[in-house]
Amino acid sequence: MKKNLFFFFLSAAFYCSAQIKGVVTDIKNQPLSFVSIYLDKTVNGTTSNDNGVYELTIKEPGNYTLVFQMLGFKTKKKSITFSELPYYLNVTLEEESVSLSGISIFTSQNPANIIVSNAIANKEINTNKFANYTAKFYSRGLTRIKEAPEKFLGQSTGDFGGGLDTTRSGIIYLSETFSDISFQKKPKRFKEKIIASKVSGEDNGVSFNRAEDSNVDLYENSIAIFNDLVSPISSNAFGYYTYKLEGSFYDSNNRLINKIKVIPKRKNDRVFKGYIYIVEDDWAIYGCDLTTTGLQVNLPFVNSLGLKQGYAYSPIIEGWVLISQSITFDISIFGFKPRGKFSYVYSDYNFSPNFTESTFKNEVLTFEKNATKKDTIFWNTLRPVALTKEEVNDYKVKDSIKVVRKSKKYLDSLDAKNNLFNWFNPLLGYTYNNSYKNRALSYSGPLLGVSFNTVQGLNGSVGLSYFEELNKTGKWWRVSANVNYGFSERKLRPVISFSKKWNNISKPRLTISGGVTTAQFNGRNPIKKLDNLIRTLTRRLNYMKIYEKEFVRIDFSEEITNGIYLSSSLEYANRKPLFNTTNYSFARQSKNDPYTSNNPLEPKNFTSSVFTSHKIVTLNIGASFAFGQKYLSYPDRKVNVGNRKYPLLNLNFRKTFGAQNDEFNSDLITASLTQNLNTGNYGDFFYYLRAGVFFEKKNIAFMDNLQVKGNQMFIVTDGNRKNNFGLLEYYRFFSNNKYVEAHIEHNFKGALLAKLPVLSILNYHIITSAKTMYMSDTKQYSEVAIGLENIGFGKWRFLRIDYIKSFHDGIQNDGLLLGFNLTF
């Protein structure tokens, strides 16, 4: 034991001392953050922290030349010789003076345009120099908040892990990640293995700092992490930016660096502003200092985003590679004002990796064993950027209270406060938590589930559920009971269910349910309850048609292997027709059309239904294929991230059997194919194809027919649009034989209107779409549409409007559709 302790302290002492340390300041003795410090003629180094402190780990004493590089300051080289570590070296940097005096211009053309054109023309050459590499990646995320609200929607917001002071300000998130990364340009592939990860005050230590998510490649035409902003050196950058040569300077190796001011042509475009630095003759990026706002990235709660990058010259590839990057953000949402910075360091590049066929697989992120359990000694040897005093204190404080906050005494005291019952709870709902045992008993109140239809009248639901988490890797079970009551119909409909999930890897899930409920005649549920309530009560437009079923059902789903999902269900149901029981509406019948019946095919038939009562068994077996699906392997879960290069295929077999009337028994196969394609600066393209065929044409129950999703609403949500028809009546077309439908849509995201002088300042996005449907025994129905998205004021742009024209059997109709897009 003593021997082990001896080697432990010996190694700790060595690692803590195997460093060059110091502070980087300006001539006014103010600390400089984000200074790149690296060994000359290499790309191995570190950056200074917010206090200007740096620590550069080296293997042994000797002779070294250190390079101190920061945009806006003169690069400085310091040659040092030492025999003992640690070695302390403080450095002062002088501001860089850029000048146009030494630049000869032999053309009337804007010199900045010439430089940027050369950078664009040489993108392929420059990126081919680091087409394949492995590297070390370090990231640190820090988020602060100022005067955090004590409550949100009446609920306490807590103390954010113990990081707030008396003014409710302080660090609310601090994390670090150290990884090995591998990159291949063609075909583009990326892999990351996290060696160490930690989050202040957290046990699992899994941070948000993924290397691939953090990759901001200005050589690409659009920047995905910034919501596809146009790069300043995009192939079509001159359509979005103007450029000004601020001046030039020579770096420490006598290379001429051009400082280019990046100026948006239109402030509402998806663009940056700031500076980009281009190396003369190489036409490579030397660095950037860019900003943007929520208006540009279409995120209204974002006040500002900032991007800084530093590159270094590698003699090995005779090219410039990224060595440091920072992303800053400033957000305001619902009274919360977080702001922070994510810092990144790239080092130890190997530009001649031995990649094989097995190097890159669909698993793009893995964790080394115990990566989230590394101790302080390990981090002190690994961390390339020194912690600030504030960060050190945050780790100490939150790690010390972490143990306390896991104790039964603390969790019980927290529950005692949060479990208090108030007079809103009977209407809105209530949850009683036992945090120590990971259990919860919940009651859902009737107010949030209030609805209205002409069958039930005003109706609402109350529910009770019990949930228990069995471990931290996704195993849990839940039992619930829900009762719906229709006041006009005067009928209760109870439903009970039991669900269990086993893990977060393949996510096997079993649900057993039963009771009495109502269902739409179109099982694809084209009408939302809230939409139906509003139209029914304000305009007497009762579009939703429903029937009743008494049922027992079992569902099971699982991802059996990466990208292949199986789902199945077996249901026994006693289906019964329903009829209108109320004529109530806010809208006067004298000024509006009367309610239609609950018969979807005969609006004026109030006495008979579209089907007769029957009992039937329905079996569904489905499979989904996410081709080329990428995924992340966390210590406790698998996260699928998809692959936009390939479509998603869904197949389903449905068999209905056991009905006394054999005409109701049927076999059906359906298939769908969907994909979202990013076309860079030219927007997003979407398509959805669906088809179905019955084995035999029979006179089946109406709800078992193949149906499309129509729309008769003037106002819709964006999610209710892409695979819906815009002007098609809900129950106009159905088939007991075969059908096919197709939807395509392209959102140009400003690529068209940005080029028009007057309309460009509005920052609207043109969207075009086409839809068609064919069913046996009917003629083709089609729609084309053109619309405008991103309508609004300032950063708040949630509106979309479409003009639609439909075609069927020689008849044409048209109409407008207004939508709200509340997704970010």
PDB file of N, CA and C in Angstrom, residues 225 227 293-303 305 795 823-824:
ATOM      1  N   ILE A 225     -23.740  24.095 -37.698  1.00  0.00           N
ATOM      2  CA  ILE A 225     -23.938  24.384 -36.281  1.00  0.00           C
ATOM      3  C   ILE A 225     -24.532  25.778 -36.076  1.00  0.00           C
ATOM      4  N   ASN A 227     -26.951  26.978 -37.919  1.00  0.00           N
ATOM      5  CA  ASN A 227     -28.218  26.927 -38.660  1.00  0.00           C
ATOM      6  C   ASN A 227     -28.032  27.266 -40.135  1.00  0.00           C
ATOM      7  N   THR A 293     -26.435  37.076 -35.129  1.00  0.00           N
ATOM      8  CA  THR A 293     -27.501  37.263 -34.149  1.00  0.00           C
ATOM      9  C   THR A 293     -28.618  36.257 -34.365  1.00  0.00           C
ATOM     10  N   GLY A 294     -29.592  36.289 -33.471  1.00  0.00           N
ATOM     11  CA  GLY A 294     -30.730  35.397 -33.597  1.00  0.00           C
ATOM     12  C   GLY A 294     -31.544  35.639 -34.844  1.00  0.00           C
ATOM     13  N   LEU A 295     -31.511  36.857 -35.361  1.00  0.00           N
ATOM     14  CA  LEU A 295     -32.216  37.161 -36.607  1.00  0.00           C
ATOM     15  C   LEU A 295     -31.643  36.353 -37.752  1.00  0.00           C
ATOM     16  N   GLN A 296     -30.313  36.250 -37.806  1.00  0.00           N
ATOM     17  CA  GLN A 296     -29.679  35.513 -38.895  1.00  0.00           C
ATOM     18  C   GLN A 296     -29.853  33.997 -38.750  1.00  0.00           C
ATOM     19  N   VAL A 297     -29.759  33.478 -37.539  1.00  0.00           N
ATOM     20  CA  VAL A 297     -29.846  32.023 -37.351  1.00  0.00           C
ATOM     21  C   VAL A 297     -31.276  31.565 -37.104  1.00  0.00           C
ATOM     22  N   ASN A 298     -32.223  32.502 -37.158  1.00  0.00           N
ATOM     23  CA  ASN A 298     -33.649  32.187 -37.003  1.00  0.00           C
ATOM     24  C   ASN A 298     -33.957  31.583 -35.640  1.00  0.00           C
ATOM     25  N   LEU A 299     -33.279  32.094 -34.616  1.00  0.00           N
ATOM     26  CA  LEU A 299     -33.533  31.700 -33.238  1.00  0.00           C
ATOM     27  C   LEU A 299     -33.778  32.973 -32.433  1.00  0.00           C
ATOM     28  N   PRO A 300     -35.032  33.339 -32.223  1.00  0.00           N
ATOM     29  CA  PRO A 300     -35.345  34.651 -31.648  1.00  0.00           C
ATOM     30  C   PRO A 300     -34.820  34.873 -30.243  1.00  0.00           C
ATOM     31  N   PHE A 301     -34.567  33.798 -29.491  1.00  0.00           N
ATOM     32  CA  PHE A 301     -34.087  33.972 -28.127  1.00  0.00           C
ATOM     33  C   PHE A 301     -32.582  34.224 -28.061  1.00  0.00           C
ATOM     34  N   VAL A 302     -31.899  34.177 -29.198  1.00  0.00           N
ATOM     35  CA  VAL A 302     -30.456  34.402 -29.245  1.00  0.00           C
ATOM     36  C   VAL A 302     -30.185  35.882 -29.490  1.00  0.00           C
ATOM     37  N   ASN A 303     -29.454  36.511 -28.584  1.00  0.00           N
ATOM     38  CA  ASN A 303     -29.039  37.898 -28.787  1.00  0.00           C
ATOM     39  C   ASN A 303     -27.823  37.973 -29.697  1.00  0.00           C
ATOM     40  N   LEU A 305     -24.186  35.490 -31.252  1.00  0.00           N
ATOM     41  CA  LEU A 305     -23.289  34.342 -31.314  1.00  0.00           C
ATOM     42  C   LEU A 305     -21.961  34.832 -31.867  1.00  0.00           C
ATOM     43  N   LYS A 795     -36.535  39.501 -34.877  1.00  0.00           N
ATOM     44  CA  LYS A 795     -36.143  38.098 -34.694  1.00  0.00           C
ATOM     45  C   LYS A 795     -37.344  37.169 -34.627  1.00  0.00           C
ATOM     46  N   THR A 823     -41.285  25.785 -34.058  1.00  0.00           N
ATOM     47  CA  THR A 823     -40.144  24.911 -33.802  1.00  0.00           C
ATOM     48  C   THR A 823     -38.871  25.659 -34.134  1.00  0.00           C
ATOM     49  N   PHE A 824     -37.804  25.363 -33.339  1.00  0.00           N
ATOM     50  CA  PHE A 824     -36.538  26.051 -33.545  1.00  0.00           C
ATOM     51  C   PHE A 824     -35.498  25.062 -34.036  1.00  0.00           C
TER      52      PHE A 824
END
